[in-house]
N, CA, C and O atoms as CSV, one atom per row, in Angstrom:
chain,resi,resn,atom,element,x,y,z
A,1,UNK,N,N,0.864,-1.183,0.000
A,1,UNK,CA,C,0.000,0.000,0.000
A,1,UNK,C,C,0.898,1.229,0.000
A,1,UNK,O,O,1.833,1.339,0.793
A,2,UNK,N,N,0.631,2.032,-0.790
A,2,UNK,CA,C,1.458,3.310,-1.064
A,2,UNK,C,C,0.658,4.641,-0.676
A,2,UNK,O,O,0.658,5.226,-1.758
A,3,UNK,N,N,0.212,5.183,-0.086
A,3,UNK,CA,C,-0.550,6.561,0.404
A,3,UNK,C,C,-2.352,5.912,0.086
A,3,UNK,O,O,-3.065,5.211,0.804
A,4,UNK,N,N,-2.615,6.540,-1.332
A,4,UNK,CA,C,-4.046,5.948,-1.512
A,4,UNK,C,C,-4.252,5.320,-2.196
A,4,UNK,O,O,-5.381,5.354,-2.684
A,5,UNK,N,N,-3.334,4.400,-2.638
A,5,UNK,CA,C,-3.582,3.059,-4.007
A,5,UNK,C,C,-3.024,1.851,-3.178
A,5,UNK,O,O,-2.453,2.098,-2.116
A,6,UNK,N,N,-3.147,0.671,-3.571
A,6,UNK,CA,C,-2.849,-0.783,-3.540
A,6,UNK,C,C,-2.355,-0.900,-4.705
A,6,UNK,O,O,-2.596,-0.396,-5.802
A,7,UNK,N,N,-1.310,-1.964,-4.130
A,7,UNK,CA,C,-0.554,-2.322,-5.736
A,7,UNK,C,C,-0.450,-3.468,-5.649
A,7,UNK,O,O,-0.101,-3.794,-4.515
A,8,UNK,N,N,-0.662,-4.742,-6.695
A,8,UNK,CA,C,-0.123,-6.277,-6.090
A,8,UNK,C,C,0.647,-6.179,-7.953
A,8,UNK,O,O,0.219,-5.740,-9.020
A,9,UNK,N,N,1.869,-6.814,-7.536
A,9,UNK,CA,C,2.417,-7.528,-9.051
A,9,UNK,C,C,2.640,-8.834,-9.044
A,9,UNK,O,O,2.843,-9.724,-8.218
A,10,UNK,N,N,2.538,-8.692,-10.331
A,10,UNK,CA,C,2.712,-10.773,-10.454
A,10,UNK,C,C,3.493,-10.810,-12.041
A,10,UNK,O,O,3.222,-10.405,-13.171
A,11,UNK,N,N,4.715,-11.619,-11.308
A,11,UNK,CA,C,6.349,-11.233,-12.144
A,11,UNK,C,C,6.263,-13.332,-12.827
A,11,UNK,O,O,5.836,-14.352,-12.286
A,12,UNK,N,N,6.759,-13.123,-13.863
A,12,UNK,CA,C,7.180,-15.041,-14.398
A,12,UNK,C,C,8.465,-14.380,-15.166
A,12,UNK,O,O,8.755,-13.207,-15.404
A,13,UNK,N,N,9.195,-15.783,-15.489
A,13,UNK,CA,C,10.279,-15.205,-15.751
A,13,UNK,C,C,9.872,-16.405,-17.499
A,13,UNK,O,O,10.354,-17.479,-17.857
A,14,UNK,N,N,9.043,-15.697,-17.991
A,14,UNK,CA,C,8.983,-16.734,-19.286
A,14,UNK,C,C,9.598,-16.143,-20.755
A,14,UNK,O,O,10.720,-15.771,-21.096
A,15,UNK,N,N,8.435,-16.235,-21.371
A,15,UNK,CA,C,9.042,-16.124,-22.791
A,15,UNK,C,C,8.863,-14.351,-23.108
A,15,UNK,O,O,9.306,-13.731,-24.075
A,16,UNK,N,N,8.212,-13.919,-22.158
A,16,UNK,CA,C,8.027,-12.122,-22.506
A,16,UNK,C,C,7.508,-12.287,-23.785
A,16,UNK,O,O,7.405,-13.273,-24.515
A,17,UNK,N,N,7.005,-10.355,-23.984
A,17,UNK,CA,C,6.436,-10.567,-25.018
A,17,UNK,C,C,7.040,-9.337,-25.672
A,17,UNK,O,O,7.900,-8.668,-25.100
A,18,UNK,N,N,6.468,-8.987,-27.156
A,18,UNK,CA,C,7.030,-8.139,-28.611
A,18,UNK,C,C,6.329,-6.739,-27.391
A,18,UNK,O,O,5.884,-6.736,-26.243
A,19,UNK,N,N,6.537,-5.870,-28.292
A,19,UNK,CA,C,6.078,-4.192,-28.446
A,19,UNK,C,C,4.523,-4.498,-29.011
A,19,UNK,O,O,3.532,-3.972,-28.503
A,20,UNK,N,N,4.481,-5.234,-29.903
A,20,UNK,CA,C,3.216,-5.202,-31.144
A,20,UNK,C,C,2.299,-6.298,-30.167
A,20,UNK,O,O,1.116,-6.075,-30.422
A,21,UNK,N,N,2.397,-7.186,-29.342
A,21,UNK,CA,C,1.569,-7.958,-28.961
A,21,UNK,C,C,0.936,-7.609,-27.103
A,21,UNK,O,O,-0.108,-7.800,-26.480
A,22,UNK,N,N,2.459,-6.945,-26.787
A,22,UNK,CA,C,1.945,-5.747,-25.571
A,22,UNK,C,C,0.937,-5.317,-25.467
A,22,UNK,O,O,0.101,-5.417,-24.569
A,23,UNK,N,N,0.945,-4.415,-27.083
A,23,UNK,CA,C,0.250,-3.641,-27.073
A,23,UNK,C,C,-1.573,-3.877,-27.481
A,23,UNK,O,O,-2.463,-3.027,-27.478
A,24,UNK,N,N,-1.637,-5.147,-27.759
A,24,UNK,CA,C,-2.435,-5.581,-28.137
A,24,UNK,C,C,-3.391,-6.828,-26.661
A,24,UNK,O,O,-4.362,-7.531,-26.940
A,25,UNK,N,N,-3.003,-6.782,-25.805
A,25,UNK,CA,C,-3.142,-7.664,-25.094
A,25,UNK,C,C,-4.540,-7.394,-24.360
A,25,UNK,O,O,-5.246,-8.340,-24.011
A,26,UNK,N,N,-4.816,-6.392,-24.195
A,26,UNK,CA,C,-6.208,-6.293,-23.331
A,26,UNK,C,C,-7.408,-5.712,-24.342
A,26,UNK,O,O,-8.410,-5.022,-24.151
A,27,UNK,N,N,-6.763,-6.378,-25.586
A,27,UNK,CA,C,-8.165,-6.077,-26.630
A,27,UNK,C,C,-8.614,-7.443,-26.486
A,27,UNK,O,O,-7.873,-8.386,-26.212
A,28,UNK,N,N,-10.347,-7.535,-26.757
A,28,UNK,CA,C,-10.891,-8.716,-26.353
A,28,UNK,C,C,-10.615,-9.568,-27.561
A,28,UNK,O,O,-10.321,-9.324,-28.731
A,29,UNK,N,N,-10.845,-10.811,-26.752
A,29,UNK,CA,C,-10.655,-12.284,-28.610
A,29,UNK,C,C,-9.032,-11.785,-28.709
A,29,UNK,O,O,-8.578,-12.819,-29.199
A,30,UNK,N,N,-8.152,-11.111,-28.604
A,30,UNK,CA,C,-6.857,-11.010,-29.181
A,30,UNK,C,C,-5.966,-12.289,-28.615
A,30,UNK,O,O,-5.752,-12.356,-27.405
A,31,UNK,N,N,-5.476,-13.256,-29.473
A,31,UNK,CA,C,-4.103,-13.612,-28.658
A,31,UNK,C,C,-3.248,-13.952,-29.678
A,31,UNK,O,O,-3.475,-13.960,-30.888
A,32,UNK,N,N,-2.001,-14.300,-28.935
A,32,UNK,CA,C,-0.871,-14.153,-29.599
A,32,UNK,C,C,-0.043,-15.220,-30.325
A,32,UNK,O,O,-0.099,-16.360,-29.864
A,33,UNK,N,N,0.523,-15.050,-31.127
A,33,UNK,CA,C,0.401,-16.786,-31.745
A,33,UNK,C,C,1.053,-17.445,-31.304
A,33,UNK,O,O,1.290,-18.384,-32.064
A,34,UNK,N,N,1.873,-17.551,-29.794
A,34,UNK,CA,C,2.775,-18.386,-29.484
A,34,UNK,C,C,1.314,-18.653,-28.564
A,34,UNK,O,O,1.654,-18.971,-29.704
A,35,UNK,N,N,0.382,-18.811,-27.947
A,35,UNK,CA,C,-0.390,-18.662,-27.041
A,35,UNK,C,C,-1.375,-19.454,-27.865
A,35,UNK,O,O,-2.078,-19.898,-26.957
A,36,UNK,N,N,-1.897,-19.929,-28.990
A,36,UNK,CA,C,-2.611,-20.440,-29.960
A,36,UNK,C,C,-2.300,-21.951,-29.599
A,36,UNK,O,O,-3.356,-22.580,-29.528
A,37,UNK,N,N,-1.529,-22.492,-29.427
A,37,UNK,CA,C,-1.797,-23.842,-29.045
A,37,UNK,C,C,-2.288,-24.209,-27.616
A,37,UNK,O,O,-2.497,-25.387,-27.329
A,38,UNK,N,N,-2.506,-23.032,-26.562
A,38,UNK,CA,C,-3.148,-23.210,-25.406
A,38,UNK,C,C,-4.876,-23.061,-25.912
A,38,UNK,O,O,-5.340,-22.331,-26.789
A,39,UNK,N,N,-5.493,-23.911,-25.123
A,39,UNK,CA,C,-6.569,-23.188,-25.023
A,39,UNK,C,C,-7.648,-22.123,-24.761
A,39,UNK,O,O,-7.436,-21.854,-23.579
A,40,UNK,N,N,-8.613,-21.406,-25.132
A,40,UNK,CA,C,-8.705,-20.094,-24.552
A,40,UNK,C,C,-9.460,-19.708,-25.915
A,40,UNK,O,O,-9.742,-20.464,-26.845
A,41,UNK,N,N,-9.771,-18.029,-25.763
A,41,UNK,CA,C,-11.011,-17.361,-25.987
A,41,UNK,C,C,-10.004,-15.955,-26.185
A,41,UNK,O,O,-9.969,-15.502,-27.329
A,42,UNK,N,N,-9.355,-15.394,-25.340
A,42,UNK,CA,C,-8.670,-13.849,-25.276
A,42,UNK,C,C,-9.432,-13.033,-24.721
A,42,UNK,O,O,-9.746,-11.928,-25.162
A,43,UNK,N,N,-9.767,-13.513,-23.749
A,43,UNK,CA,C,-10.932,-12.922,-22.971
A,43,UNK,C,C,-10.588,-12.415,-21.488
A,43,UNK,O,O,-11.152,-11.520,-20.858
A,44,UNK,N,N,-9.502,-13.235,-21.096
A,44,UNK,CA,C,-9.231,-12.885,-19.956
A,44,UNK,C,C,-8.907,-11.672,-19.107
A,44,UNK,O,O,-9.207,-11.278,-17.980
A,45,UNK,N,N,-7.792,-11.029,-20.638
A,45,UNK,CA,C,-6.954,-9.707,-19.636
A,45,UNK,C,C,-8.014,-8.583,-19.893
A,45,UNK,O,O,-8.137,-7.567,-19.210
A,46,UNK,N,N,-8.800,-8.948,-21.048
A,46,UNK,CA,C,-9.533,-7.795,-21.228
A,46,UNK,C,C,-10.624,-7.936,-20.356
A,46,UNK,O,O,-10.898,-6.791,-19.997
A,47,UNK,N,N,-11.474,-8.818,-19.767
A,47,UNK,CA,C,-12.418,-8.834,-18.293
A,47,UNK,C,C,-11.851,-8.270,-17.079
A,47,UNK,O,O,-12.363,-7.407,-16.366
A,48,UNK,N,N,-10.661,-8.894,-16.917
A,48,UNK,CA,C,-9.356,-8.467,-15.742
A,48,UNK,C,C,-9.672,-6.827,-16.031
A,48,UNK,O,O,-10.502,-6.217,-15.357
A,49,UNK,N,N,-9.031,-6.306,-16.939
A,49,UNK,CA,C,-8.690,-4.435,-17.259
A,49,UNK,C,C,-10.535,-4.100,-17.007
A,49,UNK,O,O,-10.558,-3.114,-16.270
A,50,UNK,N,N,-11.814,-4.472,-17.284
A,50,UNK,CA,C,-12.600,-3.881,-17.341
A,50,UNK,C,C,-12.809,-4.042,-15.590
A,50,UNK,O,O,-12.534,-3.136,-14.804
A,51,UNK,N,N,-13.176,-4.955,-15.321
A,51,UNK,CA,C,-13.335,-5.053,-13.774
A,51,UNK,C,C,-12.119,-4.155,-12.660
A,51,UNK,O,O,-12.445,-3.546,-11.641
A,52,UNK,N,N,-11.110,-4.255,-13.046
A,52,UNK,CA,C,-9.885,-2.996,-12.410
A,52,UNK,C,C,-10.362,-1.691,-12.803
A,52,UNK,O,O,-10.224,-0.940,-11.838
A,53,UNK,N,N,-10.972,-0.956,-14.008
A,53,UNK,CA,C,-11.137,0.297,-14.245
A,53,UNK,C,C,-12.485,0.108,-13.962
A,53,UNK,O,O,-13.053,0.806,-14.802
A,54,UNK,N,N,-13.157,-0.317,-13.413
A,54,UNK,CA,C,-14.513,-0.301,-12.911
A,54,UNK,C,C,-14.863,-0.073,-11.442
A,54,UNK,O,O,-15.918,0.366,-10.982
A,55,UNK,N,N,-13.441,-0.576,-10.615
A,55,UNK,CA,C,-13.240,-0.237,-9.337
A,55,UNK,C,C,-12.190,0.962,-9.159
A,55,UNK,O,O,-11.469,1.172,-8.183
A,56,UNK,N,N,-12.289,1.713,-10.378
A,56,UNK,CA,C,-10.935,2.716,-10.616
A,56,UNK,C,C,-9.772,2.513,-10.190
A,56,UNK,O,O,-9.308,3.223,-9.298
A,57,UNK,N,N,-9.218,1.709,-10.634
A,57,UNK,CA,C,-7.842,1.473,-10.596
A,57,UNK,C,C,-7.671,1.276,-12.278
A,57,UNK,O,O,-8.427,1.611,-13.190
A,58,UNK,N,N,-6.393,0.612,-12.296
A,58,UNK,CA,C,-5.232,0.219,-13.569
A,58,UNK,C,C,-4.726,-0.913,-13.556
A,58,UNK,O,O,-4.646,-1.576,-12.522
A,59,UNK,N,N,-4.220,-1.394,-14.924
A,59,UNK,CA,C,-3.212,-3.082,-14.943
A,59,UNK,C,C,-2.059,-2.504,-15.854
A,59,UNK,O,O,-2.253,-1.677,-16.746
A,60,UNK,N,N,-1.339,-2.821,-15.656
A,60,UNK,CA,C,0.185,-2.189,-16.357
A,60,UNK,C,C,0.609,-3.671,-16.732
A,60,UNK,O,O,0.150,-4.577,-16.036
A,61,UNK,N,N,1.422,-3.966,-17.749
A,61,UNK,CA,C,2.059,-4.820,-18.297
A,61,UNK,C,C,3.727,-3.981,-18.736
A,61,UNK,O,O,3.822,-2.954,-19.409
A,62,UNK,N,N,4.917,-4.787,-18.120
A,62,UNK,CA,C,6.094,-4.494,-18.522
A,62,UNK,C,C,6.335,-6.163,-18.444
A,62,UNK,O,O,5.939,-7.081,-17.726
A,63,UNK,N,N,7.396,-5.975,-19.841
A,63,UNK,CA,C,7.566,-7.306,-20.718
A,63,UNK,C,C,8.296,-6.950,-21.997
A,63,UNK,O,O,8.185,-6.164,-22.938
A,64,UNK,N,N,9.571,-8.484,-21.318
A,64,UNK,CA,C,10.572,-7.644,-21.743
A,64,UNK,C,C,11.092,-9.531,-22.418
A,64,UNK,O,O,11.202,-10.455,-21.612
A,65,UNK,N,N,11.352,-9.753,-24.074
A,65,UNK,CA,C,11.422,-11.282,-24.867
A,65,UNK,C,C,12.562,-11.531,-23.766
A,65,UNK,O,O,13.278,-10.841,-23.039
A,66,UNK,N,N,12.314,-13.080,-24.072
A,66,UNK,CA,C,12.932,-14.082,-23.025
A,66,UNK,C,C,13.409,-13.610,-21.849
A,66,UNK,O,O,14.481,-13.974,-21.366
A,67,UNK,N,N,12.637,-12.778,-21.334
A,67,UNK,CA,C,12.919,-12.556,-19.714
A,67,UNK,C,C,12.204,-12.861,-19.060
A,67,UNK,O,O,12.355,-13.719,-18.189
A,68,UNK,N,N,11.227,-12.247,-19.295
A,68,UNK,CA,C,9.582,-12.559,-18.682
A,68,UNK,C,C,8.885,-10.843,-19.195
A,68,UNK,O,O,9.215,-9.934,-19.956
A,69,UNK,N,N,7.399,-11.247,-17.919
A,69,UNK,CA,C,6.667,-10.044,-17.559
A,69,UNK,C,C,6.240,-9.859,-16.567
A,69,UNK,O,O,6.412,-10.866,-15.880
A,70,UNK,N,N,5.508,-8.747,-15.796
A,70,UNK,CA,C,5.312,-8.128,-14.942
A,70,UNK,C,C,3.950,-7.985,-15.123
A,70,UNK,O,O,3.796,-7.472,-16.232
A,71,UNK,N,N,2.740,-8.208,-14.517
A,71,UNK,CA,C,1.500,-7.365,-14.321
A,71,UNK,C,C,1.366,-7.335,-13.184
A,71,UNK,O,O,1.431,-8.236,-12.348
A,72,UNK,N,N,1.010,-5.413,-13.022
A,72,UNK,CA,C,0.630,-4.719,-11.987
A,72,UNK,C,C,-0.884,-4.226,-11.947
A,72,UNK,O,O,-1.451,-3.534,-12.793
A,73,UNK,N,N,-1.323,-4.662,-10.951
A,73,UNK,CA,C,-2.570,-4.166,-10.268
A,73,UNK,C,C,-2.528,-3.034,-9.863
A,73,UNK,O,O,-1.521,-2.910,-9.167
A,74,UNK,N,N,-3.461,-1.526,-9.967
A,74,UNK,CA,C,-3.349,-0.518,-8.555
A,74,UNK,C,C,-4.742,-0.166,-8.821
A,74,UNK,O,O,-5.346,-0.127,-9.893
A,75,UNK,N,N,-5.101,0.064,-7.717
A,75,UNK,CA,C,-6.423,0.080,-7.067
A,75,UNK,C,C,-6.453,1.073,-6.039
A,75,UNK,O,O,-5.385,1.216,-5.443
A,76,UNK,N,N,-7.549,1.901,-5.631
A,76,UNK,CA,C,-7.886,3.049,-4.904
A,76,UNK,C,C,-7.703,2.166,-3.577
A,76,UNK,O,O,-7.820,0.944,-3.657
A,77,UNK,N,N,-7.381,2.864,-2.214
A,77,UNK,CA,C,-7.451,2.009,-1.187
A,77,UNK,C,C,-8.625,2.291,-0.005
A,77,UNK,O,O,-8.911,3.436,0.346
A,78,UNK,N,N,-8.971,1.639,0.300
A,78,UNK,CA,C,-10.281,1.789,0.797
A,78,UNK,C,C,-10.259,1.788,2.278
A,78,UNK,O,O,-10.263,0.676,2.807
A,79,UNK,N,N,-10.233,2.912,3.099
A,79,UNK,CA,C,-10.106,3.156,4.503
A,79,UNK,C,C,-11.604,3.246,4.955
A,79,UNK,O,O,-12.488,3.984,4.520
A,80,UNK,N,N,-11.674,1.927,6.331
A,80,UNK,CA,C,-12.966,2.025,6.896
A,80,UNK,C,C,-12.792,2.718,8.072
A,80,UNK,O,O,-11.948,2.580,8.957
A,81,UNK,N,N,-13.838,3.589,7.939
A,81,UNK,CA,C,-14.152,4.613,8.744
A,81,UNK,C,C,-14.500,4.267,10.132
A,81,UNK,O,O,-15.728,4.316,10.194
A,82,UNK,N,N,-14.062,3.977,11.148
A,82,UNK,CA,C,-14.232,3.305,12.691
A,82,UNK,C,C,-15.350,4.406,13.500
A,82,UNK,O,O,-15.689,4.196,14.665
Protein backbone atom coordinates (compact mmCIF):
# COMPACT_ATOMS: atom_id res chain seq x y z
CA UNK A 1 0.00 0.00 0.00
CA UNK A 2 1.46 3.31 -1.06
CA UNK A 3 -0.55 6.56 0.40
CA UNK A 4 -4.05 5.95 -1.51
CA UNK A 5 -3.58 3.06 -4.01
CA UNK A 6 -2.85 -0.78 -3.54
CA UNK A 7 -0.55 -2.32 -5.74
CA UNK A 8 -0.12 -6.28 -6.09
CA UNK A 9 2.42 -7.53 -9.05
CA UNK A 10 2.71 -10.77 -10.45
CA UNK A 11 6.35 -11.23 -12.14
CA UNK A 12 7.18 -15.04 -14.40
CA UNK A 13 10.28 -15.20 -15.75
CA UNK A 14 8.98 -16.73 -19.29
CA UNK A 15 9.04 -16.12 -22.79
CA UNK A 16 8.03 -12.12 -22.51
CA UNK A 17 6.44 -10.57 -25.02
CA UNK A 18 7.03 -8.14 -28.61
CA UNK A 19 6.08 -4.19 -28.45
CA UNK A 20 3.22 -5.20 -31.14
CA UNK A 21 1.57 -7.96 -28.96
CA UNK A 22 1.95 -5.75 -25.57
CA UNK A 23 0.25 -3.64 -27.07
CA UNK A 24 -2.43 -5.58 -28.14
CA UNK A 25 -3.14 -7.66 -25.09
CA UNK A 26 -6.21 -6.29 -23.33
CA UNK A 27 -8.17 -6.08 -26.63
CA UNK A 28 -10.89 -8.72 -26.35
CA UNK A 29 -10.65 -12.28 -28.61
CA UNK A 30 -6.86 -11.01 -29.18
CA UNK A 31 -4.10 -13.61 -28.66
CA UNK A 32 -0.87 -14.15 -29.60
CA UNK A 33 0.40 -16.79 -31.75
CA UNK A 34 2.77 -18.39 -29.48
CA UNK A 35 -0.39 -18.66 -27.04
CA UNK A 36 -2.61 -20.44 -29.96
CA UNK A 37 -1.80 -23.84 -29.04
CA UNK A 38 -3.15 -23.21 -25.41
CA UNK A 39 -6.57 -23.19 -25.02
CA UNK A 40 -8.70 -20.09 -24.55
CA UNK A 41 -11.01 -17.36 -25.99
CA UNK A 42 -8.67 -13.85 -25.28
CA UNK A 43 -10.93 -12.92 -22.97
CA UNK A 44 -9.23 -12.89 -19.96
CA UNK A 45 -6.95 -9.71 -19.64
CA UNK A 46 -9.53 -7.80 -21.23
CA UNK A 47 -12.42 -8.83 -18.29
CA UNK A 48 -9.36 -8.47 -15.74
CA UNK A 49 -8.69 -4.44 -17.26
CA UNK A 50 -12.60 -3.88 -17.34
CA UNK A 51 -13.34 -5.05 -13.77
CA UNK A 52 -9.88 -3.00 -12.41
CA UNK A 53 -11.14 0.30 -14.25
CA UNK A 54 -14.51 -0.30 -12.91
CA UNK A 55 -13.24 -0.24 -9.34
CA UNK A 56 -10.93 2.72 -10.62
CA UNK A 57 -7.84 1.47 -10.60
CA UNK A 58 -5.23 0.22 -13.57
CA UNK A 59 -3.21 -3.08 -14.94
CA UNK A 60 0.18 -2.19 -16.36
CA UNK A 61 2.06 -4.82 -18.30
CA UNK A 62 6.09 -4.49 -18.52
CA UNK A 63 7.57 -7.31 -20.72
CA UNK A 64 10.57 -7.64 -21.74
CA UNK A 65 11.42 -11.28 -24.87
CA UNK A 66 12.93 -14.08 -23.02
CA UNK A 67 12.92 -12.56 -19.71
CA UNK A 68 9.58 -12.56 -18.68
CA UNK A 69 6.67 -10.04 -17.56
CA UNK A 70 5.31 -8.13 -14.94
CA UNK A 71 1.50 -7.37 -14.32
CA UNK A 72 0.63 -4.72 -11.99
CA UNK A 73 -2.57 -4.17 -10.27
CA UNK A 74 -3.35 -0.52 -8.55
CA UNK A 75 -6.42 0.08 -7.07
CA UNK A 76 -7.89 3.05 -4.90
CA UNK A 77 -7.45 2.01 -1.19
CA UNK A 78 -10.28 1.79 0.80
CA UNK A 79 -10.11 3.16 4.50
CA UNK A 80 -12.97 2.02 6.90
CA UNK A 81 -14.15 4.61 8.74
CA UNK A 82 -14.23 3.31 12.69
Amino acid sequence: KKGKHVSVAVADAGIGMSYEVKSQIFTRFYRAEESRTTAGYGLGLSIAERIIKAHGGRINVDSEQNVGSTFTVILPAYNKKK
